[in-house]
Each structure stands twice: as C-alpha cells, then as structure tokens.
XYZ file of N, CA, C and O in Angstrom:
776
model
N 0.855 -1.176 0.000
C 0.000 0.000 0.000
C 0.897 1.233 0.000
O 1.810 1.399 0.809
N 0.511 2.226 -1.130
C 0.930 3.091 -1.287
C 0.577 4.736 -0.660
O -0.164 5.409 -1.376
N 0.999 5.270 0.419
C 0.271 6.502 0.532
C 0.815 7.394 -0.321
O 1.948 7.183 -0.752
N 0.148 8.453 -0.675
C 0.428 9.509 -1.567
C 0.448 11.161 -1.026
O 0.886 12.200 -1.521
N -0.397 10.761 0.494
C -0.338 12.176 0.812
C -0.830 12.328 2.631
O -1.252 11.306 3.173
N -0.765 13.196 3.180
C -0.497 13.023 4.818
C -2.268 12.455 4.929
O -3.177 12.638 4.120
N -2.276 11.871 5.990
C -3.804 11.035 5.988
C -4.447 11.107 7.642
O -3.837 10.551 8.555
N -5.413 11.667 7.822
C -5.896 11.878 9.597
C -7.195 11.201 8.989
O -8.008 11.500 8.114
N -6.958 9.893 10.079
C -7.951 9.689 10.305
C -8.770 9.226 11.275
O -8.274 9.725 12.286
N -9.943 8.430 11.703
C -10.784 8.579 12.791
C -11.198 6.858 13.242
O -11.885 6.516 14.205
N -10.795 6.308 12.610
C -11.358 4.765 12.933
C -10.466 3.749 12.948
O -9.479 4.038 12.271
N -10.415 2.774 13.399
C -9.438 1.637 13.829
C -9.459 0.935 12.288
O -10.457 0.554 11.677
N -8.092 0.887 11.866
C -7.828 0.423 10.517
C -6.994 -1.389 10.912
O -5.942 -1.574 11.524
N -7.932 -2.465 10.300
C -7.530 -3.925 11.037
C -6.714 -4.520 9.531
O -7.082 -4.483 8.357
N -5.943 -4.855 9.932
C -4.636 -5.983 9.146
C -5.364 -7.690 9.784
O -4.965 -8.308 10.771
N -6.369 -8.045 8.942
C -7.087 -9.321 9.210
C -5.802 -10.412 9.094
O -4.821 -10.218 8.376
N -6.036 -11.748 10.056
C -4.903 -12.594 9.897
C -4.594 -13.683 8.101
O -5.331 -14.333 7.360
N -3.547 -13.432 8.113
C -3.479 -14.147 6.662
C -2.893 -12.893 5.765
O -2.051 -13.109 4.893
N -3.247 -11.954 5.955
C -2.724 -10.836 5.415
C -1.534 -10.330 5.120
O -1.395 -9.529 6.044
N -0.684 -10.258 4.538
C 0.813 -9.361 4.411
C 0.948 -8.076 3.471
O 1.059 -8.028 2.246
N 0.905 -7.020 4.444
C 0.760 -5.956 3.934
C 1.896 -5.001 4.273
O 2.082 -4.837 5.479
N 2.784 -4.261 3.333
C 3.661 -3.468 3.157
C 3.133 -1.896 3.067
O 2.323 -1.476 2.239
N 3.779 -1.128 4.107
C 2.977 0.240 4.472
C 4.191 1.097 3.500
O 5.341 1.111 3.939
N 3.921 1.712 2.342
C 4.768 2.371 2.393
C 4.171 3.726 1.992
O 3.548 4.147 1.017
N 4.693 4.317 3.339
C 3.986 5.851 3.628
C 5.013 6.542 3.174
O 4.794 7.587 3.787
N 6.024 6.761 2.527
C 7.150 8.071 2.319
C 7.575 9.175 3.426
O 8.093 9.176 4.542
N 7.179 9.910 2.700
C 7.477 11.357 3.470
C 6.523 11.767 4.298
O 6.606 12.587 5.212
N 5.245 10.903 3.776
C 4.151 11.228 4.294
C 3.756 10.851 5.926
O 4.273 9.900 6.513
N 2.764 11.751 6.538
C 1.999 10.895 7.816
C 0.640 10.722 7.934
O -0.296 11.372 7.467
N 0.690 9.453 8.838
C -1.008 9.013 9.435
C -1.436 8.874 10.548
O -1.222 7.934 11.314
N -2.274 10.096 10.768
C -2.411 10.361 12.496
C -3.737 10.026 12.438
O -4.457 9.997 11.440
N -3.989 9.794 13.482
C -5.195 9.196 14.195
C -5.416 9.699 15.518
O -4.615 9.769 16.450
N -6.727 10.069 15.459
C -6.888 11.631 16.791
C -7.800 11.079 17.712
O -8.002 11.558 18.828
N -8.555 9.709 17.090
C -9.969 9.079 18.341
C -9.699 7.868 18.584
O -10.426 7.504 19.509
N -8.848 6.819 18.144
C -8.219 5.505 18.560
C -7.641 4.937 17.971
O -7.463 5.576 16.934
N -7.022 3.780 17.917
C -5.593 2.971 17.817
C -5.717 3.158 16.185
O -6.782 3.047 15.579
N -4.735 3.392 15.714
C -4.082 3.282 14.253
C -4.663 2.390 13.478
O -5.568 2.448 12.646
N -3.850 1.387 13.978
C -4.025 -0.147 13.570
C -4.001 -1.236 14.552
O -3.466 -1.046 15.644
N -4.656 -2.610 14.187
C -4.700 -3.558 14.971
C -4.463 -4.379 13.803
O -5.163 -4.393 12.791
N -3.001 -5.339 14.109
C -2.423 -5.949 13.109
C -2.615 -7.598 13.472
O -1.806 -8.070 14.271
N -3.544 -8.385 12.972
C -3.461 -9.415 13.151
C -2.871 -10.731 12.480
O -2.764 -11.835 13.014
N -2.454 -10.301 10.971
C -1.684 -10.879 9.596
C -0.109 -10.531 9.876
O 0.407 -10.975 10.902
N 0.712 -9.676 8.893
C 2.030 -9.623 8.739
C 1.635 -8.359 8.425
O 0.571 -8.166 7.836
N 2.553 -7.243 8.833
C 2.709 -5.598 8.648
C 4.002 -5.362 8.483
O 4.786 -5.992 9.192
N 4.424 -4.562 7.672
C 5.945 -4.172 7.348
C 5.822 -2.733 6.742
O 5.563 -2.235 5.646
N 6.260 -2.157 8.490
C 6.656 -0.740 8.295
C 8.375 -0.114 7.581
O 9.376 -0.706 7.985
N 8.498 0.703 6.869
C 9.806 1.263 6.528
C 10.021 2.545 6.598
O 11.189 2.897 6.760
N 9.015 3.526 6.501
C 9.523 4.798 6.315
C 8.177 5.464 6.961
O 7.561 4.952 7.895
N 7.842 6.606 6.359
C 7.020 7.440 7.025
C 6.868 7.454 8.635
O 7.666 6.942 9.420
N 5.594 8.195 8.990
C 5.225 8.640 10.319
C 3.790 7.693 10.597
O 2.980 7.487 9.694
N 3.679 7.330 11.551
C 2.388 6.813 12.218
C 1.728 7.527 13.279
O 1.288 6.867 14.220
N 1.604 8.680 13.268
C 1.236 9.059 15.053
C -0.174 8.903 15.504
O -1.169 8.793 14.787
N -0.124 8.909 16.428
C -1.193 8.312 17.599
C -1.668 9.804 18.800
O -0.828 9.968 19.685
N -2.638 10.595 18.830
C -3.019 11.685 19.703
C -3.767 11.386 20.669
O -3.611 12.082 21.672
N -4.497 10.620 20.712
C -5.240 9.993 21.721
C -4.895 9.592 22.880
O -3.859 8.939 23.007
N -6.004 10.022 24.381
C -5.696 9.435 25.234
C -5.765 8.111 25.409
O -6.936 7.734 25.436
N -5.099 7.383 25.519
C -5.283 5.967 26.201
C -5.371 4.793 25.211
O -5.790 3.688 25.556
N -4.914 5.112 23.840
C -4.766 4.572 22.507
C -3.612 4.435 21.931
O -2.923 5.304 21.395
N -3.438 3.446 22.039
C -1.712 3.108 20.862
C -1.867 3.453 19.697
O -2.930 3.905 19.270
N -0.457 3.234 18.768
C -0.405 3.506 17.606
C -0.762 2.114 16.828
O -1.259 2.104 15.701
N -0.452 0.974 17.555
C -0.146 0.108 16.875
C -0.731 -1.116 17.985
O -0.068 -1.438 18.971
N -1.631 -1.531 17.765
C -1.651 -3.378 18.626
C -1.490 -4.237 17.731
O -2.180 -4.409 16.726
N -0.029 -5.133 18.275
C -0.011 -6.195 17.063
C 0.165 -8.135 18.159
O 0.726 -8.703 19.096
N -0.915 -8.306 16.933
C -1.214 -9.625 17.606
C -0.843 -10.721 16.578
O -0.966 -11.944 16.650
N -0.342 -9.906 15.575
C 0.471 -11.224 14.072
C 1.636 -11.030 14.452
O 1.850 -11.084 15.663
N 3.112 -10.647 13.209
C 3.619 -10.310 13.267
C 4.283 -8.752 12.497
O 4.256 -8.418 11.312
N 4.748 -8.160 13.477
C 5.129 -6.487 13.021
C 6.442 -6.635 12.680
O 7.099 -7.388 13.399
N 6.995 -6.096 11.749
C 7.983 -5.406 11.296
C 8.627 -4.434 10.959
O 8.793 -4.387 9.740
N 9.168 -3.447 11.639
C 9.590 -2.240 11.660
C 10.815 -1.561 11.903
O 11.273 -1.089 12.943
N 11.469 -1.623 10.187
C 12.594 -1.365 9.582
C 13.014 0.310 9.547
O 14.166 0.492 9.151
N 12.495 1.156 9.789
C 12.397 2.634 9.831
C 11.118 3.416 9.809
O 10.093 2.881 10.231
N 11.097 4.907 9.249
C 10.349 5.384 10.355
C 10.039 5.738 11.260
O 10.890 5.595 12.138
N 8.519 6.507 11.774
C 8.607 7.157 13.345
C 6.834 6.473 13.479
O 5.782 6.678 12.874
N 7.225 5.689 14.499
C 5.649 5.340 15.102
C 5.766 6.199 16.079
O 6.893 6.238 16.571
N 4.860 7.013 16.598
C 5.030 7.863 18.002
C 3.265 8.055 18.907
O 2.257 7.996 18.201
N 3.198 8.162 19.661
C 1.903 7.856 20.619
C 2.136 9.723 21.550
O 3.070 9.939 22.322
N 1.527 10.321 21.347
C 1.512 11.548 21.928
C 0.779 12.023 22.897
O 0.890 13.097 23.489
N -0.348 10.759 23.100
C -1.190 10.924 23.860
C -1.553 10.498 25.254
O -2.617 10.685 25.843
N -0.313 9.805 25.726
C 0.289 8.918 26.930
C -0.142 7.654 26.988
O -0.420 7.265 28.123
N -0.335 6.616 25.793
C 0.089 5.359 25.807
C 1.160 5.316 25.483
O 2.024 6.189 25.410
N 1.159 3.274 25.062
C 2.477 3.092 24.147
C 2.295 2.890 22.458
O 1.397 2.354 21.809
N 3.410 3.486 22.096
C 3.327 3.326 20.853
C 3.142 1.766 20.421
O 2.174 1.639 19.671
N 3.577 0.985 20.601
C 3.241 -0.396 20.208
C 2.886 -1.236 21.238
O 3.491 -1.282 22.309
N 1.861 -1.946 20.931
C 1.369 -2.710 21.992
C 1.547 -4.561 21.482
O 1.030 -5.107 20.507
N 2.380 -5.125 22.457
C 2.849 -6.373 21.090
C 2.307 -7.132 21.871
O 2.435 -6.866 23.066
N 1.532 -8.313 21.484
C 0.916 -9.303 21.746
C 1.630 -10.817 20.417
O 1.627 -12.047 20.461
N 1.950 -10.154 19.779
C 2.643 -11.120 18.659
C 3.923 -11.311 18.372
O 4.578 -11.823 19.280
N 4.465 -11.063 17.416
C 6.109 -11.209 17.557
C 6.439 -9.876 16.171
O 6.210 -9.939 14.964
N 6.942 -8.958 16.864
C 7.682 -7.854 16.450
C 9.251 -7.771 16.514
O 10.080 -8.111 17.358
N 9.326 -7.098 15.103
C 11.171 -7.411 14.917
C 11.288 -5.595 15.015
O 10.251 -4.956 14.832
N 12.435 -4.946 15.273
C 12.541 -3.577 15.574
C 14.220 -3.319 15.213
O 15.164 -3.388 15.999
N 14.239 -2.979 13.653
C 15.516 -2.558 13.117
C 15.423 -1.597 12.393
O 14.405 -1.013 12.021
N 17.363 -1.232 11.979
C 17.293 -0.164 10.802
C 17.166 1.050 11.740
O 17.386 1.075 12.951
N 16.813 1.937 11.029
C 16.497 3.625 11.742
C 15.278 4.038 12.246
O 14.939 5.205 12.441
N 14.573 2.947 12.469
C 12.929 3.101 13.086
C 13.025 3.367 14.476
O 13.657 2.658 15.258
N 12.287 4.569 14.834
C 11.909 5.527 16.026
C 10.498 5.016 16.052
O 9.501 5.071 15.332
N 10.976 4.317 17.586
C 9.430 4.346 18.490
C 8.880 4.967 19.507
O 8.821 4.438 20.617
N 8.489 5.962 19.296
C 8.352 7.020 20.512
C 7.306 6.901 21.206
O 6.509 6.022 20.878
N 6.987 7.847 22.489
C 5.865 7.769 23.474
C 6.605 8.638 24.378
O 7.751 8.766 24.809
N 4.525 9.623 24.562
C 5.005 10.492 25.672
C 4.336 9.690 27.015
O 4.161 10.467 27.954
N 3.946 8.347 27.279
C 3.064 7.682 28.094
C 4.299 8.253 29.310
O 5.390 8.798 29.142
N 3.716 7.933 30.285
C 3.476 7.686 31.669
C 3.774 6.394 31.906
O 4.905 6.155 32.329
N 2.981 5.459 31.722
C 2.952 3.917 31.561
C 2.792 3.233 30.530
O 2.066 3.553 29.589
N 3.453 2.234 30.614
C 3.272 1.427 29.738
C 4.759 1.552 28.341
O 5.070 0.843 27.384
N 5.297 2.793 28.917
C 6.600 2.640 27.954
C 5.816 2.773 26.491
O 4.618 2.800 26.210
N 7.130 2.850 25.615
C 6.794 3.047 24.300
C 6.342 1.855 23.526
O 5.506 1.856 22.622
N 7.055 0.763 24.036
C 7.301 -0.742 23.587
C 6.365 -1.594 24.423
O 7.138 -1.988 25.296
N 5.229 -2.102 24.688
C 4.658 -2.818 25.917
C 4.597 -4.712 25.444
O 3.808 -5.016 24.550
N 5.313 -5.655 25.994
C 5.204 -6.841 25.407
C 4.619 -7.639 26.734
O 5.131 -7.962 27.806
N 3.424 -7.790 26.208
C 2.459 -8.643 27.616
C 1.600 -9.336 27.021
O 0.396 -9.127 26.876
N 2.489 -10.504 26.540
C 1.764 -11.699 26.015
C 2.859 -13.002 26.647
O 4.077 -13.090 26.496
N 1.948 -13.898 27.366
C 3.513 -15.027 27.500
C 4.165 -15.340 25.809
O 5.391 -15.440 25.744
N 3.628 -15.438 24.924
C 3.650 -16.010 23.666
C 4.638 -15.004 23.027
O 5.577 -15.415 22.346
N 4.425 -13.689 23.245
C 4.967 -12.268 22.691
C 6.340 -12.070 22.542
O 6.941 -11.865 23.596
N 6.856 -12.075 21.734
C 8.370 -11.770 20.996
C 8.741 -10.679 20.737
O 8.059 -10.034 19.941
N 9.979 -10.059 21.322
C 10.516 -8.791 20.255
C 11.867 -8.920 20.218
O 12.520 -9.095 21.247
N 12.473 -8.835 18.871
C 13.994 -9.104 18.339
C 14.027 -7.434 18.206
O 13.159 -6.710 17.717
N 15.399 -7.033 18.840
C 15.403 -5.306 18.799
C 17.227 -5.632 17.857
O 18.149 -5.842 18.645
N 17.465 -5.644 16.875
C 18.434 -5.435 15.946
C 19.138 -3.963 15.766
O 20.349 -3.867 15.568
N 18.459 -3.076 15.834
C 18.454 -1.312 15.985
C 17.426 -0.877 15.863
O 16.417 -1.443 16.284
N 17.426 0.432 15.151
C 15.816 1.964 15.471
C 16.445 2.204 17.238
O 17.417 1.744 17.837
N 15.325 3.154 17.629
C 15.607 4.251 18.632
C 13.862 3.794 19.462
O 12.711 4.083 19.135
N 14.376 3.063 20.500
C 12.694 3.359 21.563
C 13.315 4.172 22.487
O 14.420 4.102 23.025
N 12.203 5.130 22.592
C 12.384 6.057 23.687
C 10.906 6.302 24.373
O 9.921 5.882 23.766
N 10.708 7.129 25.913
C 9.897 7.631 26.620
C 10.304 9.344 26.099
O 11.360 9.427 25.472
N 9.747 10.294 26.265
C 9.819 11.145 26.281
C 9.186 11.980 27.269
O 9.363 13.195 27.173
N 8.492 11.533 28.183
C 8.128 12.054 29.236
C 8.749 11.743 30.493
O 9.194 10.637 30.799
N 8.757 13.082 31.414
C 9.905 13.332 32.482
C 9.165 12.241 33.766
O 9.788 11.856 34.756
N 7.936 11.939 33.499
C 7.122 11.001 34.393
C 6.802 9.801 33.940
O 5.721 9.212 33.915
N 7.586 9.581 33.677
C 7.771 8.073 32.982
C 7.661 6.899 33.981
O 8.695 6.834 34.645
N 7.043 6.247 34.209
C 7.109 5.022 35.342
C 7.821 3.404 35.329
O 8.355 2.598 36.090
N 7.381 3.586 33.792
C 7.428 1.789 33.508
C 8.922 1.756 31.926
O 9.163 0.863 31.114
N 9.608 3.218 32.124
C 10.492 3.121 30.690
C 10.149 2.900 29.454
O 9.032 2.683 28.985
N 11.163 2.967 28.953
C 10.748 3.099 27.397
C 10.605 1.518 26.895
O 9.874 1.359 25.917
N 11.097 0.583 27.345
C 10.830 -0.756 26.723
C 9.785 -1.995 28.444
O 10.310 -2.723 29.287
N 8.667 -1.731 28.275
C 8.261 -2.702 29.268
C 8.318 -4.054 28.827
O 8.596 -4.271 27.648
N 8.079 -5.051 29.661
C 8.077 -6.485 29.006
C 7.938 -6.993 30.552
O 8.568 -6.830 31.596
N 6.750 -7.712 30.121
C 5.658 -7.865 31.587
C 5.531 -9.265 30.902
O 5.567 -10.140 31.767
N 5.409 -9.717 29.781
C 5.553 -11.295 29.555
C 6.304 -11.452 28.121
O 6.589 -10.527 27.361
N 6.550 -12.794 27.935
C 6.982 -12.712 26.658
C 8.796 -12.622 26.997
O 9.248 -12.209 28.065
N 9.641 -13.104 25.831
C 10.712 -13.078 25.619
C 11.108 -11.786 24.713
O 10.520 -11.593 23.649
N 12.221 -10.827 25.215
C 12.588 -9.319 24.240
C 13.911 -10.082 24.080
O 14.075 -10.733 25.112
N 15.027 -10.296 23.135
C 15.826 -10.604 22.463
C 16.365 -9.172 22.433
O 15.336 -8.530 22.224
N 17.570 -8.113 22.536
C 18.095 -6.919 22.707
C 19.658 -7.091 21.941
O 20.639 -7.353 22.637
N 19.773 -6.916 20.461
C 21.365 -6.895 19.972
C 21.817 -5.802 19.255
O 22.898 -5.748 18.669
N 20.733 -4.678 19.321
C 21.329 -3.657 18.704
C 20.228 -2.925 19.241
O 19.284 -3.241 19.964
N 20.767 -1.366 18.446
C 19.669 -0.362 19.065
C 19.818 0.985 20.093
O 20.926 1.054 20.625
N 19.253 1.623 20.304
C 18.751 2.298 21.543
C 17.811 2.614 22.414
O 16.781 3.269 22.251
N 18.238 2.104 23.344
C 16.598 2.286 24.398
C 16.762 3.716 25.617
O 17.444 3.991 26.604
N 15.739 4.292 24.851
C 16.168 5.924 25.929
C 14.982 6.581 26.970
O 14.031 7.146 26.431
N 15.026 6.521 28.162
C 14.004 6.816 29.160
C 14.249 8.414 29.223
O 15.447 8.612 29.025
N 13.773 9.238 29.361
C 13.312 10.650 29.713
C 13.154 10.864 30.993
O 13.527 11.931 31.481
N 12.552 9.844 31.781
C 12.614 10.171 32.983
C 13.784 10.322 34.122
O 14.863 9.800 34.399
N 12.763 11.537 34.704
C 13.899 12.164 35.815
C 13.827 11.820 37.378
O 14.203 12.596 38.257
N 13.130 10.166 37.664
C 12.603 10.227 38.909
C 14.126 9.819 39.529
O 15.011 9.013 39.243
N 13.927 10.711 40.400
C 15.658 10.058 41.916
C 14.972 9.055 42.997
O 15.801 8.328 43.545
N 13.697 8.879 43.394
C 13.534 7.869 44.447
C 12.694 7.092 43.827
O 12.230 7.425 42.737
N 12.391 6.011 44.391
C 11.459 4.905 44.018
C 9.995 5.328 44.284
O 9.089 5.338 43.452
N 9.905 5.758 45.901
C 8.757 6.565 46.173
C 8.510 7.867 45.116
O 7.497 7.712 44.433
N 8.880 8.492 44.988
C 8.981 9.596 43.735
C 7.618 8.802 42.829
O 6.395 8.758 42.960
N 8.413 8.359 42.078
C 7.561 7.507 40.697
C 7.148 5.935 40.692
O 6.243 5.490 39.984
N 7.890 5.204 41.527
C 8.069 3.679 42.189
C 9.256 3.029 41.463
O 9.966 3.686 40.702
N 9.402 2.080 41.645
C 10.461 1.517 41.544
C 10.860 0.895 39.821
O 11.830 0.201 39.513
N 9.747 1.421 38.899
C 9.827 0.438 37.358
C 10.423 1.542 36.500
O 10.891 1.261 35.397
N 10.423 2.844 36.983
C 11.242 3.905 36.054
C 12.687 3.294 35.227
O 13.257 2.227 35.452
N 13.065 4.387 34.175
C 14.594 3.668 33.804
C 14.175 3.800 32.441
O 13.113 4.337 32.129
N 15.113 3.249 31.504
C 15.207 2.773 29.970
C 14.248 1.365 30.234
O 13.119 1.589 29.797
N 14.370 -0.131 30.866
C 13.540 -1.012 30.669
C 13.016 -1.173 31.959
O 13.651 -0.850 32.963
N 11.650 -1.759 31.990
C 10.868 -2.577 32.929
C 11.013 -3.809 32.499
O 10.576 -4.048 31.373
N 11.638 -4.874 33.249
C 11.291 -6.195 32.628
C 10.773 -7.049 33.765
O 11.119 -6.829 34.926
N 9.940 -8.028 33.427
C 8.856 -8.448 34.508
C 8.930 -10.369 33.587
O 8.145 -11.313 33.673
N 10.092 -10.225 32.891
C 9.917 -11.853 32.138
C 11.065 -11.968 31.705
O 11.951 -11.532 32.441
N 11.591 -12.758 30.007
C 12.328 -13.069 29.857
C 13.163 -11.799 29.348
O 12.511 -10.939 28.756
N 14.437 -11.608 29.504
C 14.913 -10.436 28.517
C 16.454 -10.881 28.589
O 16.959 -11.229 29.656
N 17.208 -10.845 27.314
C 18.358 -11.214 26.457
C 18.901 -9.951 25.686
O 18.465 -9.226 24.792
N 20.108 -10.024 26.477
C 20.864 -8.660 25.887
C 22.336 -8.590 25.563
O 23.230 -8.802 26.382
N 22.569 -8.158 23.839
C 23.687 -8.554 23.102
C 24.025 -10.098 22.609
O 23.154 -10.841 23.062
N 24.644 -10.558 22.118
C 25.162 -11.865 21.295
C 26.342 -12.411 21.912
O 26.857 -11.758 22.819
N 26.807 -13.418 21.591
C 28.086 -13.959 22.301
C 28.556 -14.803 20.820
O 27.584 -15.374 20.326
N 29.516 -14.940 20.233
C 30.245 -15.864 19.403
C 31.615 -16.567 19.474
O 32.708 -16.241 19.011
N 31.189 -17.718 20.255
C 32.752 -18.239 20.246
C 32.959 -17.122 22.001
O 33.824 -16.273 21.785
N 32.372 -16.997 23.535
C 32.865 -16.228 23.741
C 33.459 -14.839 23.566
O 34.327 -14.499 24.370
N 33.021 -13.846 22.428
C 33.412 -12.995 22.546
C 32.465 -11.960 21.761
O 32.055 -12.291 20.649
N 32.138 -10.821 22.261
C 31.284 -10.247 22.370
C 30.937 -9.708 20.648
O 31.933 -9.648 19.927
N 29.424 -9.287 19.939
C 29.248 -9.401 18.643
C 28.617 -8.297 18.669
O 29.050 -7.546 17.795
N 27.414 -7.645 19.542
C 26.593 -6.453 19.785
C 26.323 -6.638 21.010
O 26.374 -7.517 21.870
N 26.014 -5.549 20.860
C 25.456 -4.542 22.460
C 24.714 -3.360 22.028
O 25.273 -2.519 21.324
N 23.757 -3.260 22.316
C 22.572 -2.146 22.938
C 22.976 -0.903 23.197
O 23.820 -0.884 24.093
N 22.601 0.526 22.601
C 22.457 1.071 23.756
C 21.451 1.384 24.727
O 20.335 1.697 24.313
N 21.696 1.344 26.040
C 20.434 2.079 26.620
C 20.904 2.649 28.065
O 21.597 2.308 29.023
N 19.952 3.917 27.547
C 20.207 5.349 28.814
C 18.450 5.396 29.706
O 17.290 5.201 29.344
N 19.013 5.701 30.763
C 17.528 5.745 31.439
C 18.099 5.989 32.669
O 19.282 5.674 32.798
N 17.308 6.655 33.928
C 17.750 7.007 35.288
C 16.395 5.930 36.019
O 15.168 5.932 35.925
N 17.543 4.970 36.849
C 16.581 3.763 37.313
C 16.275 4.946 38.848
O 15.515 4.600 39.753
C-alpha cells in the first residue's frame, strides 16, 4: 500500500490474519486523533514514514500477528504506548518508536507467547514522568542486539515515581547482546535514570 499524501484519520484500521501488507507511507503521515491506528493481526511491514497516535489511552499500533519495523517514526503523543505487542515484532534499521506515556513505555510486550527481536531503530519515553520506561516487558521473551533504548525520565527515588522507572521494565524473559565463540558481537544502547 501506497500513501500519496499526509492522511488523519478517525477509525481503527484492522490488518485481518493471513494478510501481508507493506505500508509504504514516504514522506508522508497518518495520524489518528480518536483511537488505535491499527490492529495488526496478519504480517505488517513498516519502513519509512510517520504513524502518530493523539489519543488518550490509545496506541499507535496493537499487534497480535507479526510487526515489522525497519524505519520510520511510530510515536503515541497521547500517553500510551506506541506499540502494543501481543505477537512477535522485529525492531531494526532507523525506526523511532516514541511515546510520551506515563505507563506502559513506548514498547509494551504482555503476552507469554509475545516476541521482540530489537536489531536497531531508537525506543524512547519522552516524558519526564515516565514510570514503567521506554521498553516494558511484563511477559513474553525481548531478544536486545542492537539499538537504543532511551528513558526521559527524571525520577531520583522509588517513592517519587516507584520503583519500574529507567530505559527497561522487565517483569519476564529479557536477552541482551550476542556472544560468538565467547566474545562479544553487539550490544545495545540504553540510557535511562533507574
């Protein structure tokens, strides 16, 4: 799918399962001002353009197939998370996943079943009240070998904000960098004030 020109719109756009669909938005963006973007239940493969999300309490993205997101800016402005993964999402290349949430981080993986391979792109929080960081993972296995993971938040005590602030919340499995033969192949970055 081809966009041709910036696109606002108002209704939940569904990626039915069986589906493989290639977004290619350009230069262009697709905001969505009354609820979630998309709900991806097939195969989605983001590369370029903007996805944003204005809404309170609405992601950009729930994916319950599998997501792919090679570049680009998914961003959630409205204090969720930009992606909400229930399926298995891969996160490379120069793709920015942003969020000004509070909770729930930019990245939220709370499925036992739920996968995310982070290769590179940029997840970040952007808000100074950030609780749960820019990458949560409450179930599910996150795989971490490239990349950046960047928290915004400025909390100094636990009481302050509680204790899940930082670049990640992890509450399950989480794997970070490669090993070959003993000796180290990638590493992550990630900044965040725990």
């Amino acid at each position: 799918i081809v966009i041709i020109k910036d696109i606002s719109i108002t209704t939940l756009v569904t990626i039915p399962e069986g589906k493989d669909i290639t977004l290619d938005i350009g230069n262009y963006t697709i905001t969505n001002t009354s609820t979630n973007n998309f709900y991806n239940y097939g195969t989605l493969r983001i590369h370029d353009g903007t996805i944003r999300n204005t809404t309170s309490n609405k992601g950009a993205i729930d994916n319950y197939g599998t997501l792919y997101v090679s570049g680009g800016l998914i961003e959630q402005t409205g204090g969720r998370q930009a992606i909400y993964n229930l399926g298995s999402l891969y996160i490379s290349g120069d793709a920015v996943l942003r969020s000004a949430a509070i909770q729930r981080g930019a990245v939220d993986n709370d499925d036992d079943n739920a996968t995310i391979v982070i290769s590179g792109g940029t997840i970040e929080t952007t808000s100074a009240d950030s609780r749960t960081g820019a990458l949560r993972i409450v179930k599910g296995t996150v795989t971490v070998t490239g990349g950046t993971i960047i928290s915004a938040s400025t909390s100094s005590t636990k009481s302050e904000k509680n204790e899940y602030s930082g670049a990640i919340y992890n509450g399950a499995t989480l794997i970070i960098g490669t090993k070959d033969d003993n000796h180290e192949v990638s590493v992550p970055v990630i900044q965040g004030i725990a």
